[in-house]
Structure formats: structure tokens, C-alpha cells
mmCIF file of C-alpha atoms and ligand atoms in Angstrom:
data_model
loop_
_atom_site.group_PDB
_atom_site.id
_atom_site.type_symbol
_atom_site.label_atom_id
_atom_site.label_comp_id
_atom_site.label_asym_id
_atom_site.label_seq_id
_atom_site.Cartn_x
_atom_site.Cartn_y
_atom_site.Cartn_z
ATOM 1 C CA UNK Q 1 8.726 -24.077 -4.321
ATOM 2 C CA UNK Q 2 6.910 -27.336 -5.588
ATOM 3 C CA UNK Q 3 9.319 -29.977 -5.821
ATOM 4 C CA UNK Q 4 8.453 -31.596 -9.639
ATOM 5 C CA UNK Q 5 8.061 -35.506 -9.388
ATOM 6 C CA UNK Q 6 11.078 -37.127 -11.507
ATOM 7 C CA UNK Q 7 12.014 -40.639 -12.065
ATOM 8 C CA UNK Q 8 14.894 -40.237 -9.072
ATOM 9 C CA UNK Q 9 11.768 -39.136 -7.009
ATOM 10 C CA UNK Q 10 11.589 -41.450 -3.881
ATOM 11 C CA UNK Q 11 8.117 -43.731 -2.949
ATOM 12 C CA UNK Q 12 6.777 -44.199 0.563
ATOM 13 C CA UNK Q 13 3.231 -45.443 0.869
ATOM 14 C CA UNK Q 14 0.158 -46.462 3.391
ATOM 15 C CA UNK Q 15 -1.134 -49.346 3.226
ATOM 16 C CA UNK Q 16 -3.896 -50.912 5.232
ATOM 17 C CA UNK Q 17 -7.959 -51.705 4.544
ATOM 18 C CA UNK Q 18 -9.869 -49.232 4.425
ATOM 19 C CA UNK Q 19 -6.967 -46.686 3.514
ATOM 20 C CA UNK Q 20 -9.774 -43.806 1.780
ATOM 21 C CA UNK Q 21 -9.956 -41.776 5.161
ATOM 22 C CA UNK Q 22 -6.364 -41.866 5.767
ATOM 23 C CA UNK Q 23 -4.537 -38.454 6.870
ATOM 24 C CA UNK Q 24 -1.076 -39.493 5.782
ATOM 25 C CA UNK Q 25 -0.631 -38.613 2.471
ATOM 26 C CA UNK Q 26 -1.528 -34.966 2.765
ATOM 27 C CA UNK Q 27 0.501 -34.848 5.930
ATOM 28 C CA UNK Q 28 3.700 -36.521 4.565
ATOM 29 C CA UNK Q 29 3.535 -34.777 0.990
ATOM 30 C CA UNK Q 30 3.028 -31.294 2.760
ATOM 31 C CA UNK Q 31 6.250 -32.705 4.855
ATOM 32 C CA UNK Q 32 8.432 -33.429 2.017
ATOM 33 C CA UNK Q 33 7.750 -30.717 -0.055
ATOM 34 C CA UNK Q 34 9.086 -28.466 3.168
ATOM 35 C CA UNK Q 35 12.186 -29.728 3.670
ATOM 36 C CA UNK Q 36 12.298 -29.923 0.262
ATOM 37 C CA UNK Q 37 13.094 -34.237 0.462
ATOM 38 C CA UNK Q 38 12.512 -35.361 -3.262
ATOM 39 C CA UNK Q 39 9.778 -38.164 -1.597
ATOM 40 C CA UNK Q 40 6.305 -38.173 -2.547
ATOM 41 C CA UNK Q 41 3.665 -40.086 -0.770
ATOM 42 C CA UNK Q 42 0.373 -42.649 -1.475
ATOM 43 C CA UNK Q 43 -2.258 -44.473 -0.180
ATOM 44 C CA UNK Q 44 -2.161 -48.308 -0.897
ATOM 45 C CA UNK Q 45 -5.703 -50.296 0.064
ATOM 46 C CA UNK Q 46 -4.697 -53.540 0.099
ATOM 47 C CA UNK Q 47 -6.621 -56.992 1.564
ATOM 48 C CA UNK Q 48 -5.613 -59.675 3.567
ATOM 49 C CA UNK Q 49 -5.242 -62.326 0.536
ATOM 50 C CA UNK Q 50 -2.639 -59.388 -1.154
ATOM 51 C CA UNK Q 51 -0.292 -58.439 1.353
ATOM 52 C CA UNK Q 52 2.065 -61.094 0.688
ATOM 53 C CA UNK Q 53 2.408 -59.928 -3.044
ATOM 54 C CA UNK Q 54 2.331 -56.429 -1.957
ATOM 55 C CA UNK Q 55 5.671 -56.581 0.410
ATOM 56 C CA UNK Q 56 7.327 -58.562 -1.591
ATOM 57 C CA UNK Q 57 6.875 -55.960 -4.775
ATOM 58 C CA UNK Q 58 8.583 -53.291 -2.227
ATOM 59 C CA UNK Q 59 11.783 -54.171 -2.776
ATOM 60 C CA UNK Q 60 11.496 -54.676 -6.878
ATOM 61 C CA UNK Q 61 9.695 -51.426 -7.419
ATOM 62 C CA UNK Q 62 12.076 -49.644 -5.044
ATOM 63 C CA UNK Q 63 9.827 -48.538 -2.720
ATOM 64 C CA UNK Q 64 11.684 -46.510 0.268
ATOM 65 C CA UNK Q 65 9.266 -47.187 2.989
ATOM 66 C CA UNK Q 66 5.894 -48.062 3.748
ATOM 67 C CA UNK Q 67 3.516 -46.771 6.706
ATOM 68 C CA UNK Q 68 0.750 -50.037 8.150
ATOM 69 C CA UNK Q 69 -2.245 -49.567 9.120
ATOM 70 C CA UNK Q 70 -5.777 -51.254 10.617
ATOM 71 C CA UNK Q 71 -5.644 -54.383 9.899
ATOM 72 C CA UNK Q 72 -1.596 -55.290 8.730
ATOM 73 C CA UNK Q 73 0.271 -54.361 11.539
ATOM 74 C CA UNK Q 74 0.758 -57.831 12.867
ATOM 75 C CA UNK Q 75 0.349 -59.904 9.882
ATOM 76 C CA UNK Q 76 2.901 -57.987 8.137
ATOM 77 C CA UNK Q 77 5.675 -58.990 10.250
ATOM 78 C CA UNK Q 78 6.100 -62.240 8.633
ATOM 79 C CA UNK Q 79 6.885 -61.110 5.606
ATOM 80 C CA UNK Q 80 9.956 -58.412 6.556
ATOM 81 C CA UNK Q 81 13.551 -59.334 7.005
ATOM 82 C CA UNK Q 82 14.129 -57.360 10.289
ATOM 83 C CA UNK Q 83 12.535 -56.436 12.766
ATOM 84 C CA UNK Q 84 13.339 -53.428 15.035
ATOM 85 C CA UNK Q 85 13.494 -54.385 18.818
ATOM 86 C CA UNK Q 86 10.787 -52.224 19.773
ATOM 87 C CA UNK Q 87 8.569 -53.783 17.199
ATOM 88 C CA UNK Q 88 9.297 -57.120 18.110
ATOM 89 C CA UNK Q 89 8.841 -56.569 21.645
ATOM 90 C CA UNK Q 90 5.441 -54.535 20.942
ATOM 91 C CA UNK Q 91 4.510 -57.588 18.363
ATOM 92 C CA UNK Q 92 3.859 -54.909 15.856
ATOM 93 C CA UNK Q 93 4.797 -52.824 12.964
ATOM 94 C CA UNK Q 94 3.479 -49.837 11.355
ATOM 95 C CA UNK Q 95 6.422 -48.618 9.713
ATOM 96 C CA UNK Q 96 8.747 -50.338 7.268
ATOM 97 C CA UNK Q 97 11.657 -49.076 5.851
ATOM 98 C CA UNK Q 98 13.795 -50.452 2.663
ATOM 99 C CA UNK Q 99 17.218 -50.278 2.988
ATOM 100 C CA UNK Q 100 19.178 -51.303 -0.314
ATOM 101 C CA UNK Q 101 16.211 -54.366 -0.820
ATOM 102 C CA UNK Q 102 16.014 -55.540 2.757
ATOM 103 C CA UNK Q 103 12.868 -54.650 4.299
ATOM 104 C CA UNK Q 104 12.866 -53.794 8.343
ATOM 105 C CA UNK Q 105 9.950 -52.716 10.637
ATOM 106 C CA UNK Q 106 9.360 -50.379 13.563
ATOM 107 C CA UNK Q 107 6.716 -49.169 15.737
ATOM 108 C CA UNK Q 108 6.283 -45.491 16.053
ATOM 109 C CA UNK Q 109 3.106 -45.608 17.581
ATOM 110 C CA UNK Q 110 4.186 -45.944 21.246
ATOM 111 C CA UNK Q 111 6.689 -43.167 20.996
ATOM 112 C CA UNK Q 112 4.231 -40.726 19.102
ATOM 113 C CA UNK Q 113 2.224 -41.233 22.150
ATOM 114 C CA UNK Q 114 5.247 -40.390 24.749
ATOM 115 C CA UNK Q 115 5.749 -37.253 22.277
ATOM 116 C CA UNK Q 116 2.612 -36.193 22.098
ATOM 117 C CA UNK Q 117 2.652 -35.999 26.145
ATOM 118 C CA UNK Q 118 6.173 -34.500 26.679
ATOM 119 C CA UNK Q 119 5.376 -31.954 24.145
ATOM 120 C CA UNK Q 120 2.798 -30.892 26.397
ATOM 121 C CA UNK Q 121 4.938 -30.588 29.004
ATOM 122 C CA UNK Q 122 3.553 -34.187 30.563
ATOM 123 C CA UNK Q 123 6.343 -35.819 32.976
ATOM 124 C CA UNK Q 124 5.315 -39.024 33.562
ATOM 125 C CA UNK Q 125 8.110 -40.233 36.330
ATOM 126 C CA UNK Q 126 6.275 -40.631 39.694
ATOM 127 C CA UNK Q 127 3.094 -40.574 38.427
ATOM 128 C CA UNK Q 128 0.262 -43.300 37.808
ATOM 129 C CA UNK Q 129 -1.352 -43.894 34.682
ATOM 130 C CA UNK Q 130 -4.459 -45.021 33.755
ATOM 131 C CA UNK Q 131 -4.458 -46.735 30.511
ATOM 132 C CA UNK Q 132 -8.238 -47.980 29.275
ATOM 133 C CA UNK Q 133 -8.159 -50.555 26.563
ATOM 134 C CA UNK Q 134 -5.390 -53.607 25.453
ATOM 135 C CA UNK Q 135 -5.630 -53.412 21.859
ATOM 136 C CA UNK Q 136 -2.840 -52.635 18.866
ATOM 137 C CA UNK Q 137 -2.463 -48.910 19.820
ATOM 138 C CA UNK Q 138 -2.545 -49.150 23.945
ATOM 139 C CA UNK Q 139 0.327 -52.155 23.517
ATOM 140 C CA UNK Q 140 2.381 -49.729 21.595
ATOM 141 C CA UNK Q 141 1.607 -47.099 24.296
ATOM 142 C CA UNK Q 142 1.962 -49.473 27.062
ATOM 143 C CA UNK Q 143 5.554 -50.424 26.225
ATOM 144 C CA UNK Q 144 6.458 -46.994 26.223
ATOM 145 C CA UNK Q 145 4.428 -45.715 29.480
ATOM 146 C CA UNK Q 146 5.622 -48.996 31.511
ATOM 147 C CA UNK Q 147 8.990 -47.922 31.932
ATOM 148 C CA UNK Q 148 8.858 -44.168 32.546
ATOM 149 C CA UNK Q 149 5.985 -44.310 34.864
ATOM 150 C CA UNK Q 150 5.503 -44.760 38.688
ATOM 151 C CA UNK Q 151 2.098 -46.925 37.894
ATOM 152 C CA UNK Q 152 0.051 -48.451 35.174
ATOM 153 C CA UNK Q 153 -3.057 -49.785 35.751
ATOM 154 C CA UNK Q 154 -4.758 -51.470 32.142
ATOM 155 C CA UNK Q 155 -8.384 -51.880 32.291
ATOM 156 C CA UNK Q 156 -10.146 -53.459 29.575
ATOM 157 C CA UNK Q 157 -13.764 -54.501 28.322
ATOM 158 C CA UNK Q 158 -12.156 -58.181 27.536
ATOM 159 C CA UNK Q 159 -10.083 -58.480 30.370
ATOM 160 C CA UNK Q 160 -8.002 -61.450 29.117
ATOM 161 C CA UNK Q 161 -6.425 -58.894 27.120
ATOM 162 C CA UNK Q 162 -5.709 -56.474 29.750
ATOM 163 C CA UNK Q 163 -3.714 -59.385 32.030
ATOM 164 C CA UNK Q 164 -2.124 -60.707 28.694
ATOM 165 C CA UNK Q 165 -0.423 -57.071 28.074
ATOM 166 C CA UNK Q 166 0.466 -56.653 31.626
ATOM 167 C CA UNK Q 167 2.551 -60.009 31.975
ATOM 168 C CA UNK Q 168 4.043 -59.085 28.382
ATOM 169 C CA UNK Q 169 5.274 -56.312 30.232
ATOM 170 C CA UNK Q 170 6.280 -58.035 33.655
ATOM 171 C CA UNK Q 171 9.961 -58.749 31.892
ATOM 172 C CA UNK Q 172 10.808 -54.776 32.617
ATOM 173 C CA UNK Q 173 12.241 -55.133 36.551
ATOM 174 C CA UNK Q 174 11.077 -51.953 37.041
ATOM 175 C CA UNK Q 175 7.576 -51.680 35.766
ATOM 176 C CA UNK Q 176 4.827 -51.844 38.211
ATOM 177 C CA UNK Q 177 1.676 -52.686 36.171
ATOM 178 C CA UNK Q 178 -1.790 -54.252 37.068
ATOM 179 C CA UNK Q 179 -4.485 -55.594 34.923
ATOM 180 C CA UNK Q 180 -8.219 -54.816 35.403
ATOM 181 C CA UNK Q 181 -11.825 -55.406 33.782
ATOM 182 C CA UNK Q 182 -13.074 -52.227 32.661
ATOM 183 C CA UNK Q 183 -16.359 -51.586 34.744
ATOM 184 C CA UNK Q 184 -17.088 -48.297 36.908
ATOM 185 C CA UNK Q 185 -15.941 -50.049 39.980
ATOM 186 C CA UNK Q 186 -12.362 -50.427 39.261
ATOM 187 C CA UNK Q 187 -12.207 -46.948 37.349
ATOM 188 C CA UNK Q 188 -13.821 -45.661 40.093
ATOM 189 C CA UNK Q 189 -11.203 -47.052 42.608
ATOM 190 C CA UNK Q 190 -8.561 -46.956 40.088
ATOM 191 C CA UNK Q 191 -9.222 -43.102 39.433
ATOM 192 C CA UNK Q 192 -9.626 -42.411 43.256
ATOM 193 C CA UNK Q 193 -5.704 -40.933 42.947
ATOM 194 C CA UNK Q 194 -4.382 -37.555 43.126
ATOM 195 C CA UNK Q 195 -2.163 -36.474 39.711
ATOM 196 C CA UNK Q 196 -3.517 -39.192 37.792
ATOM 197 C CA UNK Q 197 -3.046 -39.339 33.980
ATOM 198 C CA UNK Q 198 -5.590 -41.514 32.061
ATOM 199 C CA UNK Q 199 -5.438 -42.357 28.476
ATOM 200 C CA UNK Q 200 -8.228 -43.497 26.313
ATOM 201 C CA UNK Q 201 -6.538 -46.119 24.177
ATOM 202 C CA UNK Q 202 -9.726 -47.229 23.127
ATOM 203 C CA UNK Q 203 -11.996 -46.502 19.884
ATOM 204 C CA UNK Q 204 -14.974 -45.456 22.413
ATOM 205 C CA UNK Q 205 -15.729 -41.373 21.460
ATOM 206 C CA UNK Q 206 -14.616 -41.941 17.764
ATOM 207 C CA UNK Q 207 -16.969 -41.088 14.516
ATOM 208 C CA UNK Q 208 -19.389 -41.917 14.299
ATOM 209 C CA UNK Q 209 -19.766 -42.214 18.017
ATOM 210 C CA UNK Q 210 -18.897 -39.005 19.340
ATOM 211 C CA UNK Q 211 -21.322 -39.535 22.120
ATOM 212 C CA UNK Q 212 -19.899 -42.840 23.893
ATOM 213 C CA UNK Q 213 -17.221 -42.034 26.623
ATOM 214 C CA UNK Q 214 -16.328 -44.483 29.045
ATOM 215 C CA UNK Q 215 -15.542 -42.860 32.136
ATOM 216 C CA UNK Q 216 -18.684 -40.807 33.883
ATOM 217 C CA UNK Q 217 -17.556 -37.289 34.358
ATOM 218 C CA UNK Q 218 -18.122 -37.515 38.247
ATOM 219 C CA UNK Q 219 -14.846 -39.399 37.885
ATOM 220 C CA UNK Q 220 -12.491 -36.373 36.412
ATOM 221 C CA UNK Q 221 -10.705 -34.368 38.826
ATOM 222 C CA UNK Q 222 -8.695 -31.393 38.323
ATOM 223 C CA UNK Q 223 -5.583 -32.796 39.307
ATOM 224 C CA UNK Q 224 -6.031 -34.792 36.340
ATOM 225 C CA UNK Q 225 -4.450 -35.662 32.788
ATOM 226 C CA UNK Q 226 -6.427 -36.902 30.131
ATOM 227 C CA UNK Q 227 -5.192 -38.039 27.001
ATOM 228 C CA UNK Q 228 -7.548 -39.297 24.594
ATOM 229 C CA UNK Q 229 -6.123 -41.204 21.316
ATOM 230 C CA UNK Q 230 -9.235 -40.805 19.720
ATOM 231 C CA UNK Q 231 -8.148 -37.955 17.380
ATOM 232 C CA UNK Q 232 -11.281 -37.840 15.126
ATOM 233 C CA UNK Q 233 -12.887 -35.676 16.471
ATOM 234 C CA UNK Q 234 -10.187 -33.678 17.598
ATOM 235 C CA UNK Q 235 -12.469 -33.135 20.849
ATOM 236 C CA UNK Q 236 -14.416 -36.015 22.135
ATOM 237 C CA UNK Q 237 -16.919 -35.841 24.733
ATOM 238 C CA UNK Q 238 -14.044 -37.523 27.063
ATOM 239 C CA UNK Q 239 -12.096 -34.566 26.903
ATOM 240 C CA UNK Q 240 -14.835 -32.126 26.542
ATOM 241 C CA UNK Q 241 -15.607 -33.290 30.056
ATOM 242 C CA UNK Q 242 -12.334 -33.292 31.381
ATOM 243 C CA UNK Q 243 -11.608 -29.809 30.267
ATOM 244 C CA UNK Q 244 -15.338 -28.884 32.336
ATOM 245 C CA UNK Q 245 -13.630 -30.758 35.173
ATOM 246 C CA UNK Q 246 -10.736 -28.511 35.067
ATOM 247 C CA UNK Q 247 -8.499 -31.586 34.303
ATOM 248 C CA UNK Q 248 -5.295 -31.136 31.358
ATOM 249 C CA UNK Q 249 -6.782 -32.165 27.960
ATOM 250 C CA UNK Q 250 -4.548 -33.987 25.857
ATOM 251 C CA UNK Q 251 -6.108 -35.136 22.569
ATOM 252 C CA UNK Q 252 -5.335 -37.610 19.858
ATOM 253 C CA UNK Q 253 -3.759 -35.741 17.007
ATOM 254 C CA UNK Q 254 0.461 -34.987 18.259
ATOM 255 C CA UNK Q 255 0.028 -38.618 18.653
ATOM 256 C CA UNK Q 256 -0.832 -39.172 15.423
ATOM 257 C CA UNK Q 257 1.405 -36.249 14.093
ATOM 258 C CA UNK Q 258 4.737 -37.682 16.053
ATOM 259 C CA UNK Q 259 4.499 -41.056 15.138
ATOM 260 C CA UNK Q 260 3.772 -40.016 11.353
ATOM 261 C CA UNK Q 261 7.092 -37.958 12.063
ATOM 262 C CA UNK Q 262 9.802 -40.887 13.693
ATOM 263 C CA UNK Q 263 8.023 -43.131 10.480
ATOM 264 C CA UNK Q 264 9.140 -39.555 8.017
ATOM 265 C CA UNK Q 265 12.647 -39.649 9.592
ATOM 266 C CA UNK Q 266 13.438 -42.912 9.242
ATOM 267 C CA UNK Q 267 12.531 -43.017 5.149
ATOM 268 C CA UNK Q 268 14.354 -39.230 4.470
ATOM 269 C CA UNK Q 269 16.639 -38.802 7.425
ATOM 270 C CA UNK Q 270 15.426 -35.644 7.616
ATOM 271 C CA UNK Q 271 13.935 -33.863 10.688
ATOM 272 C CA UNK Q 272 10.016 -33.732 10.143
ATOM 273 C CA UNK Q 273 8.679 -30.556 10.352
ATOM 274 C CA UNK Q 274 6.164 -31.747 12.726
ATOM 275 C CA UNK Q 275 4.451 -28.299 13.294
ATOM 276 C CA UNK Q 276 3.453 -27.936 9.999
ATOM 277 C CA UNK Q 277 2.372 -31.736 10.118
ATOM 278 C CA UNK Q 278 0.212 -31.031 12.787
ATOM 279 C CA UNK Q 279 -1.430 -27.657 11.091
ATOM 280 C CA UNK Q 280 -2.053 -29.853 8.353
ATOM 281 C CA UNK Q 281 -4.029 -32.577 10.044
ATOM 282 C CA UNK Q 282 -6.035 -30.207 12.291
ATOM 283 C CA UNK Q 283 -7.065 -27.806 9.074
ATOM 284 C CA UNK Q 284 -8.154 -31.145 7.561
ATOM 285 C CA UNK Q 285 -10.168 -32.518 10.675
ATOM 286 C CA UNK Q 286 -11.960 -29.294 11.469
ATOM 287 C CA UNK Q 287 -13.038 -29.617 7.620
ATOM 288 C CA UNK Q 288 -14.194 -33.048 8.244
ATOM 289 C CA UNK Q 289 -15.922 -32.289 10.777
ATOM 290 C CA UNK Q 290 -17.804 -28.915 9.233
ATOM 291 C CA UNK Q 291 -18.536 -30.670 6.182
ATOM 292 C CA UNK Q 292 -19.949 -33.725 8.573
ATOM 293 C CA UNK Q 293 -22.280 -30.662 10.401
ATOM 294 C CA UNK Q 294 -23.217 -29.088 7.377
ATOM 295 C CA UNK Q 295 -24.830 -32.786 6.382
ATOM 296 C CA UNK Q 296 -26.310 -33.555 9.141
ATOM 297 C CA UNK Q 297 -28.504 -30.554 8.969
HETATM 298 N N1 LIG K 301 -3.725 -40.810 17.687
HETATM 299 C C1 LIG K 301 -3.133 -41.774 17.002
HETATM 300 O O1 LIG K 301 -2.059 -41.623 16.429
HETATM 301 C C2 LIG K 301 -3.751 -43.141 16.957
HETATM 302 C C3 LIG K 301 -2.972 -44.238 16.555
HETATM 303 C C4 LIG K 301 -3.578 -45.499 16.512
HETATM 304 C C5 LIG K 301 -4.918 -45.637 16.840
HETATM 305 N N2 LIG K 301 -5.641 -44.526 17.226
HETATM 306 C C6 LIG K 301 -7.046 -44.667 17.601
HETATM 307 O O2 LIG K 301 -7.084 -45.501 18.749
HETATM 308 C C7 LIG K 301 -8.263 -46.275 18.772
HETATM 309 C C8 LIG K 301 -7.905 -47.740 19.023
HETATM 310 O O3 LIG K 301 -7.134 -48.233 17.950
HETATM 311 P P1 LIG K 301 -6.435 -49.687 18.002
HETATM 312 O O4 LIG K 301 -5.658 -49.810 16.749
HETATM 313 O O5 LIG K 301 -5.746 -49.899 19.277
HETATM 314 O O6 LIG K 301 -7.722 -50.626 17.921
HETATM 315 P P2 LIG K 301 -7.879 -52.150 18.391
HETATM 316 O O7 LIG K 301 -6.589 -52.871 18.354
HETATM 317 O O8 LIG K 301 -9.030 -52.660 17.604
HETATM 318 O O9 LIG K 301 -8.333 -52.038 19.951
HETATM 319 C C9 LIG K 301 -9.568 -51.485 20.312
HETATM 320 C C10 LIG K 301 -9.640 -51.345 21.824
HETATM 321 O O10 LIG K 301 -10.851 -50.641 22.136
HETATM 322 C C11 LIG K 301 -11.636 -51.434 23.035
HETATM 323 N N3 LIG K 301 -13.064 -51.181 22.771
HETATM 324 C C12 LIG K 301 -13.675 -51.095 21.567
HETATM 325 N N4 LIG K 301 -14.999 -50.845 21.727
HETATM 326 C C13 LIG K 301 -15.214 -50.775 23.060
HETATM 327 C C14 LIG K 301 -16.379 -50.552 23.871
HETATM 328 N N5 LIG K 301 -17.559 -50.319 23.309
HETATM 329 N N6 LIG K 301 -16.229 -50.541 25.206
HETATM 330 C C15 LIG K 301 -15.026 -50.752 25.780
HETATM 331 N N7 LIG K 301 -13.883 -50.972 25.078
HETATM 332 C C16 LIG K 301 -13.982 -50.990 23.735
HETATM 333 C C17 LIG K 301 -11.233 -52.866 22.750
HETATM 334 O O11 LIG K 301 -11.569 -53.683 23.852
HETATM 335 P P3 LIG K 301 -11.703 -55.292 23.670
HETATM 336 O O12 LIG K 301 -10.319 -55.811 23.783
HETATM 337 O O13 LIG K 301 -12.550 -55.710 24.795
HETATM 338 O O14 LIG K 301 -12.327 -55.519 22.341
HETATM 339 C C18 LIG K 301 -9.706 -52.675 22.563
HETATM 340 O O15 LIG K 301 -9.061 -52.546 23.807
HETATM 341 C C19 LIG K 301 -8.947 -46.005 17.426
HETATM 342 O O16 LIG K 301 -9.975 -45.063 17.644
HETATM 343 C C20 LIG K 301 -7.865 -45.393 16.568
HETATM 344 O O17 LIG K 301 -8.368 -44.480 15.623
HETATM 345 C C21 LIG K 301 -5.074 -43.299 17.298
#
């Protein structure tokens, strides 16, 4: 049954810039309309010079919650009332939710990430991880990883970045994390582990680059976990290569799915029906990428 849009009908939005390539609204509308949540769902692109009129309209058009993308998740936080703890210690937001005219923010990001891996059965207690890149995504991750795991290693191109994220995350007694330059010697030495799990938290291996991967596949090992972020493709050469080396392939989409899902919960407070939001986002990349075949011919 098609739930009909009325005027009680509840508003959550994207917003980010660009917004045109965005997964969200088919995944959240397709999510309301199953649990039958009287939400619907659009895609706001909005530039730098507007965001200030854009979250302050929130609250006087009674919008429930908004999702933030590339390149809002920081700036935005100036603008909200509240900020979740996680968010604030990540330093940003990509969800935001309205609650009777005071706006608050989270980050579901990091968490989508730890879901994504414990749905695949990924324990990450006594292990070490592997995390390439120190941008907005692998901070999220990072927070999240630092505490469950044995290890984290962060190796990044700019490597300011990589020792900036580390000592952001030196506060957590327990967490034993190290910051590297990202160059084949220290993956090399860094990868020279057994049960390692190494995430791609970098844009290397996404479209329209599905050639690049970082890490030379004499460097995957059976013994291995690789999680890629990347989720478009679904399969990037990273894991392509991985799964050749026998290694666990992990790729970017239940990320994307489980953080779309804590950001669905929070506006409805509803459980997301995150199989079907998963269905939905892999029917829609396969198209993608078909339809991106088809032209290239
Ligand atoms: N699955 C999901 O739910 C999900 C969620 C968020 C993002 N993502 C994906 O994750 C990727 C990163 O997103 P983000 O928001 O974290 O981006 P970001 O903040 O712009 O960070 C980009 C990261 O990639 C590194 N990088 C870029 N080009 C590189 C190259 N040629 N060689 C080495 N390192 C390179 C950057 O290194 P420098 O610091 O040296 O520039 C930086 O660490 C994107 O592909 C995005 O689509 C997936």
C-alpha cells in the first residue's frame, strides 16, 4: 500500500552540493513507505553562500530532519543548537534532527561503518586495522574503530592529516593508534601482519576511476579483511583483488545503507528496514553501472 502524501505528511531532506547523484531519496522513500511512517523524502542542492538561510528555514517549515552531505558536514555545525557527543567529538554532522524547533546533529557515518563490518560477522577486538586516508569519512570511522580495536594504523597521502586524527584520538586511554604517510613502504610494513583488516577510507577506486587502487595486490593476503568505502562501484579493483587474493571482501554499500538507517531512526523512531534499504541501493548501482557500460560502448 502507497502511503498518499497529506499535509500531516512529515519532511526529511539531503542536502549537500552536488546532491543529483544522491541514493537517499529512493532509499529512504522505499523505507518509509515499508513501515508504513507517513515521511517522505528530498534532495536539497544547496551552496555554501545558502546554508545559513537553509537551516534556519528548518525549523519554520517544520522540517523533521535533514541528512548532510559533501561539502556541509562541518560548516553546518555552526548553525544547530545541539550537538550530539559523537558529532562533536568526530567534528562532524551528517544528520540533523528537529525536535519541537530545536535543531541537533549526529554522525552516523562512523557507526554505519562498524555495522556494515559486524553484519558481516567482522570482530574487530584483538585485531589491527589498517585505515588508508584522514578525511571526513575515515574520522567518522576512526572514532568508532579506535576503541574496539587492538591497533590502528592511519596512513595518508597528506600526512599532516593522518598525525592530526591520531592525536584527536590519543584522549581514548585505551586506543593504540599510529599515524603514517601513505607510500608502499609503510603499507608494505604496515600490512606485513597476520588477520589484518584494512579499510579504504579514501575516494581512490571511485567513478570515474575504477582503475586507481592504492595498495599493489602483492600486498593482500588471505588472512585478510578488506573493506572498501568506495561503494560506487559496488566492486572496485581493491576488492576485486582482494577477493583473487583469497582475502574477506567487504564493500562500501552496508556502510552506506546503516548509516542512512541510525539517520531513518532517529527522524521516525522506527526500526529501518535496512534489508530492503540495501536491495534498493544495489538494484540502483548495478543500473548505474549497466547504463555507464552500455555508453561506453
Ligand atoms: N559507504 C559510505 O557510506 C560512504 C560514506 C562517506 C563517504 N564514502 C566514500 O568515501 C570516500 C571518501 O569520502 P570523504 O568524505 O572522506 O572524502 P574527503 O573528506 O574528501 O577525504 C578524501 C580522502 O581521500 C584521500 N585521497 C584522495 N585522493 C587520493 C589519492 N589520489 N591518493 C591518495 N589519497 C587520496 C585524501 O587524502 P589527502 O588528505 O591527502 O587529500 C583524504 O584522506 C568517497 O569515495 C566517498 O564516496 C562512502
Amino acid at each position: 500500500m502507497t502511503i498518499p502524501i497529506t499535509p500531516s505528511t512529515s519532511l526529511c531532506a539531503l542536502i549537500g552540493h552536488p546532491v543529483s547523484h544522491s541514493f537517499s531519496p529512493l532509499m529512504h522513500n522505499a523505507a518509509f513507505q515499508e513501515v508504513n511512517a507517513d515521511f517522505v523524502y528530498l534532495a536539497f542542492d544547496i551552496k555554501e553562500e545558502d546554508l545559513e538561510k537553509s537551516i534556519k528555514a528548518v525549523p519554520a517549515l517544520g522540517i523533521r530532519g535533514l541528512n548532510v552531505t559533501i561539502p556541509h558536514k562541518v560548516s553546518v555545525m555552526k548553525f544547530l543548537d545541539e550537538l550530539d557527543p559523537v558529532a562533536k567529538e568526530i567534528g562532524a554532522v551528517n544528520t540533523i534532527v528537529n525536535e519541537n524547533g530545536k535543531l541537533k546533529g549526529y554522525n552516523t557515518d562512523g557507526l554505519g561503518a562498524l555495522m556494515a563490518l559486524q553484519t558481516e560477522g567482522i570482530n574487530l577486538e584483538d585485531k589491527k586495522v589498517v585505515m588508508l586516508g584522514a578525511g571526513g569519512s575515515a574520522r567518522a570511522i576512526a572514532f568508532y574503530i579506535a576503541s574496539e580495536a587492538q591497533e590502528l594504523v592511519i596512513l595518508n597521502r597528506t600526512e599532516s592529516k593522518a598525525i592530526e586524527l591520531a592525536e584527536s584520538l590519543k584522549y581514548k586511554k585505551e586506543v593504540n593508534v599510529k599515524a603514517l604517510k601513505l607510500n608502499l613502504d609503510n603499507l608494505k610494513m604496515e600490512l606485513n601482519d597476520k588477520n589484518i583488516i584494512l579499510i579504504n577510507s579514501t575516494s581512490v577506486g571511485m567513478h570515474p576511476n575504477e582503475n586507481e587502487t592504492l595498495v599493489t595486490s602483492d600486498l593482500l593476503k588471505n588472512d585478510m579483511v578488506v573493506f572498501d568505502i568506495v561503494y560506487n562501484p559496488i566492486e572496485t579493483r581493491l576488492l576485486k583483488e582482494a577477493k583473487s587474493a583469497g582475502a574477506k571482501a567487504i564493500d562500501g554499500v552496508g556502510m552506506l545503507v546503516y548509516q542512512g538507517a541510525a539517520a531513518f531512526e532517529l527522524w521516525t523512531g522506527k526500526r529501518a528496514p535496512a534489508d530492503l534499504m540495501k536491495s534498493i541501493v544495489e538494484k540502483e548501482l548495478l543500473k548505474r553501472e549497466k547504463r555507464r557500460r552500455r555508453e561506453k560502448k
